[in-house]
Short mmCIF file of C-alpha atoms in Angstrom, two decimals:
data_model
loop_
_atom_site.label_atom_id
_atom_site.label_comp_id
_atom_site.label_asym_id
_atom_site.label_seq_id
_atom_site.Cartn_x
_atom_site.Cartn_y
_atom_site.Cartn_z
CA UNK W 250 1.28 183.19 182.23
CA UNK W 251 4.92 183.75 182.69
CA UNK W 252 4.92 180.88 185.12
CA UNK W 253 3.51 178.51 182.61
CA UNK W 254 6.11 179.54 180.09
CA UNK W 255 8.90 178.92 182.50
CA UNK W 256 7.31 175.71 183.61
CA UNK W 257 7.00 174.47 180.03
CA UNK W 258 10.52 175.65 179.35
CA UNK W 259 11.77 173.63 182.26
CA UNK W 260 9.82 170.62 181.01
CA UNK W 261 11.41 171.08 177.62
CA UNK W 262 14.80 171.37 179.25
CA UNK W 263 14.20 168.14 181.14
CA UNK W 264 13.15 166.46 177.92
CA UNK W 265 16.20 167.79 176.14
CA UNK W 266 18.47 166.57 178.93
CA UNK W 267 16.79 163.14 178.92
CA UNK W 268 17.15 162.94 175.12
CA UNK W 269 20.79 163.92 175.38
CA UNK W 270 21.45 161.30 178.04
CA UNK W 271 19.65 158.67 175.96
CA UNK W 272 21.66 159.63 172.91
CA UNK W 273 24.85 159.46 174.93
CA UNK W 274 24.02 155.98 176.20
CA UNK W 275 23.16 154.99 172.62
CA UNK W 276 26.58 156.25 171.50
CA UNK W 277 28.19 154.02 174.10
CA UNK W 278 26.30 151.08 172.64
CA UNK W 279 27.48 152.11 169.19
CA UNK W 280 31.06 152.24 170.44
CA UNK W 281 30.65 148.70 171.72
CA UNK W 282 29.24 147.65 168.32
CA UNK W 283 32.13 149.30 166.51
CA UNK W 284 34.64 147.55 168.77
CA UNK W 285 32.90 144.24 168.11
CA UNK W 286 32.97 144.82 164.32
CA UNK W 287 36.63 145.81 164.45
CA UNK W 288 37.52 142.66 166.37
CA UNK W 289 35.74 140.56 163.71
CA UNK W 290 37.70 142.33 160.95
CA UNK W 291 40.94 141.71 162.84
CA UNK W 292 40.05 138.02 163.10
CA UNK W 293 39.42 137.83 159.35
CA UNK W 294 42.75 139.52 158.59
CA UNK W 295 44.53 137.11 160.92
CA UNK W 296 42.92 134.17 159.11
CA UNK W 297 44.04 135.58 155.75
CA UNK W 298 47.61 136.07 156.95
CA UNK W 299 48.04 132.66 158.52
CA UNK W 300 47.03 129.93 156.05
CA UNK W 301 44.92 127.10 157.31
CA UNK W 302 46.97 123.88 157.32
CA UNK W 303 43.93 121.91 156.14
CA UNK W 304 43.70 123.78 152.83
CA UNK W 305 45.32 122.07 149.85
CA UNK W 306 47.32 123.65 147.06
CA UNK W 307 45.73 123.78 143.63
CA UNK W 308 47.56 121.37 141.36
CA UNK W 309 47.35 121.92 137.60
CA UNK W 310 46.77 118.57 135.91
CA UNK W 311 46.94 119.74 132.28
CA UNK W 312 49.42 122.60 132.07
CA UNK W 313 48.94 125.07 129.25
CA UNK W 314 51.90 124.92 126.85
CA UNK W 315 53.87 128.15 126.65
CA UNK W 316 56.15 129.63 124.07
CA UNK W 317 59.45 129.96 125.90
CA UNK W 318 63.14 129.66 125.21
CA UNK W 319 63.10 125.91 125.84
CA UNK W 320 60.56 125.44 123.06
CA UNK W 321 62.58 127.69 120.72
CA UNK W 322 65.68 125.58 121.43
CA UNK W 323 63.73 122.32 121.14
CA UNK W 324 63.52 119.77 118.34
CA UNK W 325 61.26 121.97 116.17
CA UNK W 326 62.93 125.19 117.23
CA UNK W 327 65.05 127.86 115.61
CA UNK W 328 67.68 125.50 114.23
CA UNK W 329 65.08 123.79 111.98
CA UNK W 330 64.37 126.96 109.98
CA UNK W 331 67.37 126.18 107.82
CA UNK W 332 65.70 122.94 106.70
CA UNK W 333 62.65 124.87 105.52
CA UNK W 334 64.79 126.82 103.06
CA UNK W 335 67.08 124.07 101.73
CA UNK W 336 65.36 123.88 98.33
CA UNK W 337 64.29 127.53 98.17
CA UNK W 338 65.20 129.31 94.95
CA UNK W 339 64.72 132.98 94.26
CA UNK W 340 62.99 133.90 91.00
CA UNK W 341 65.19 136.91 90.52
CA UNK W 342 64.79 140.53 89.60
CA UNK W 343 61.21 141.71 89.29
CA UNK W 344 59.89 138.90 91.53
CA UNK W 345 61.07 140.29 94.86
CA UNK W 346 57.54 140.64 96.23
CA UNK W 347 56.66 137.10 95.20
CA UNK W 348 59.87 135.75 96.76
CA UNK W 349 59.23 137.63 99.99
CA UNK W 350 55.71 136.21 100.18
CA UNK W 351 57.09 132.69 99.72
CA UNK W 352 59.66 133.28 102.48
CA UNK W 353 57.00 134.59 104.86
CA UNK W 354 54.70 131.62 104.12
CA UNK W 355 57.48 129.19 105.02
CA UNK W 356 58.24 131.07 108.21
CA UNK W 357 54.55 131.10 109.06
CA UNK W 358 54.40 127.34 108.51
CA UNK W 359 57.40 126.85 110.80
CA UNK W 360 55.85 129.05 113.49
CA UNK W 361 52.56 127.17 113.31
CA UNK W 362 54.32 123.83 113.69
CA UNK W 363 56.29 125.13 116.65
CA UNK W 364 53.42 126.79 118.48
CA UNK W 365 50.01 126.56 116.77
CA UNK W 366 48.08 128.54 119.41
CA UNK W 367 49.47 131.93 118.38
CA UNK W 368 48.81 133.96 115.26
CA UNK W 369 51.92 134.68 113.18
CA UNK W 370 52.18 138.36 114.20
CA UNK W 371 51.83 137.49 117.89
CA UNK W 372 54.35 134.69 117.46
CA UNK W 373 56.90 137.07 115.95
CA UNK W 374 56.41 139.58 118.78
CA UNK W 375 56.90 136.86 121.39
CA UNK W 376 60.00 135.45 119.65
CA UNK W 377 61.45 138.95 119.49
CA UNK W 378 61.13 139.35 123.27
CA UNK W 379 62.48 135.84 123.91
CA UNK W 380 65.44 136.54 121.63
CA UNK W 381 66.76 139.06 124.16
CA UNK W 382 67.11 136.43 126.88
CA UNK W 383 70.64 135.28 127.67
CA UNK W 384 70.06 131.53 127.25
CA UNK W 385 68.52 132.06 123.81
CA UNK W 386 71.38 134.29 122.70
CA UNK W 387 73.87 131.66 123.89
CA UNK W 388 72.01 128.96 121.96
CA UNK W 389 72.02 131.03 118.76
CA UNK W 390 75.78 131.69 119.11
CA UNK W 391 76.42 127.98 119.61
CA UNK W 392 74.26 127.13 116.62
CA UNK W 393 76.02 129.63 114.37
CA UNK W 394 79.42 128.21 115.41
CA UNK W 395 78.25 124.58 114.96
CA UNK W 396 78.70 123.87 118.65
CA UNK W 397 75.27 122.26 119.14
CA UNK W 398 75.60 118.58 119.97
CA UNK W 399 73.05 115.79 119.71
CA UNK W 400 72.93 115.59 123.51
CA UNK W 401 71.67 119.16 123.72
CA UNK W 402 68.86 118.35 121.30
CA UNK W 403 67.86 115.23 123.26
CA UNK W 404 67.66 117.13 126.55
CA UNK W 405 65.52 119.90 125.13
CA UNK W 406 63.37 117.41 123.23
CA UNK W 407 62.54 115.58 126.46
CA UNK W 408 61.71 118.86 128.21
CA UNK W 409 59.41 120.02 125.43
CA UNK W 410 57.71 116.64 124.97
CA UNK W 411 56.95 116.49 128.67
CA UNK W 412 55.31 119.90 128.41
CA UNK W 413 52.52 118.99 126.00
CA UNK W 414 51.21 116.46 123.53
CA UNK W 415 50.64 118.79 120.58
CA UNK W 416 53.90 117.64 119.00
CA UNK W 417 52.53 114.11 118.57
CA UNK W 418 49.64 115.38 116.47
CA UNK W 419 51.97 117.48 114.37
CA UNK W 420 54.22 114.47 113.69
CA UNK W 421 51.30 112.66 112.01
CA UNK W 422 50.81 115.75 109.87
CA UNK W 423 54.49 115.71 108.97
CA UNK W 424 54.19 112.08 107.86
CA UNK W 425 51.31 112.93 105.55
CA UNK W 426 53.27 115.80 104.02
CA UNK W 427 56.30 113.56 103.54
CA UNK W 428 54.15 110.96 101.77
CA UNK W 429 52.72 113.60 99.45
CA UNK W 430 56.20 114.90 98.63
CA UNK W 431 57.39 111.38 97.83
CA UNK W 432 54.43 110.85 95.50
CA UNK W 433 55.20 114.13 93.73
CA UNK W 434 58.87 113.15 93.35
CA UNK W 435 57.88 109.76 91.89
CA UNK W 436 55.48 111.47 89.47
CA UNK W 437 58.24 113.89 88.33
CA UNK W 438 60.72 111.04 87.87
CA UNK W 439 58.26 109.05 85.70
CA UNK W 440 57.67 111.99 83.38
#
């Protein structure tokens, strides 16, 4: 009986050794698989790093207009705010809230004409950040000192008009408003 136990133990040992050798040879195959996978990953990384000369760059056909310093310096920019308040008259003491509302409505109208895609609060936040830029500060100083020439306006007008076509639509709106104002003036003059 002891012989059979030792014999079965030796059979088990042989099986264990065979299993171990099989597992070891399987591990070698796995190492080969891992090396093969790593080489594929390296190839992919190399392709990502070196661009393929046959790929084309994406060209934007219709650029999205942006609120930037060029637009603020443009033909409908900061220097036109003064025109919005030429005929503005304060009602006086006791009407401060009403006057402030009228001022804010005019500023909101100016902001919508300049850049209609933003809400007024967002517009003000963006203008505040753009106001810290050096070229905008220089423009404001020139404007305050009456150093803005017609040539400066023409250059910025061409840059802004090339950016988008929204201004064309707004000009038609301006014409309608001008016609209405003329009709009101004629009606006041007749009375």
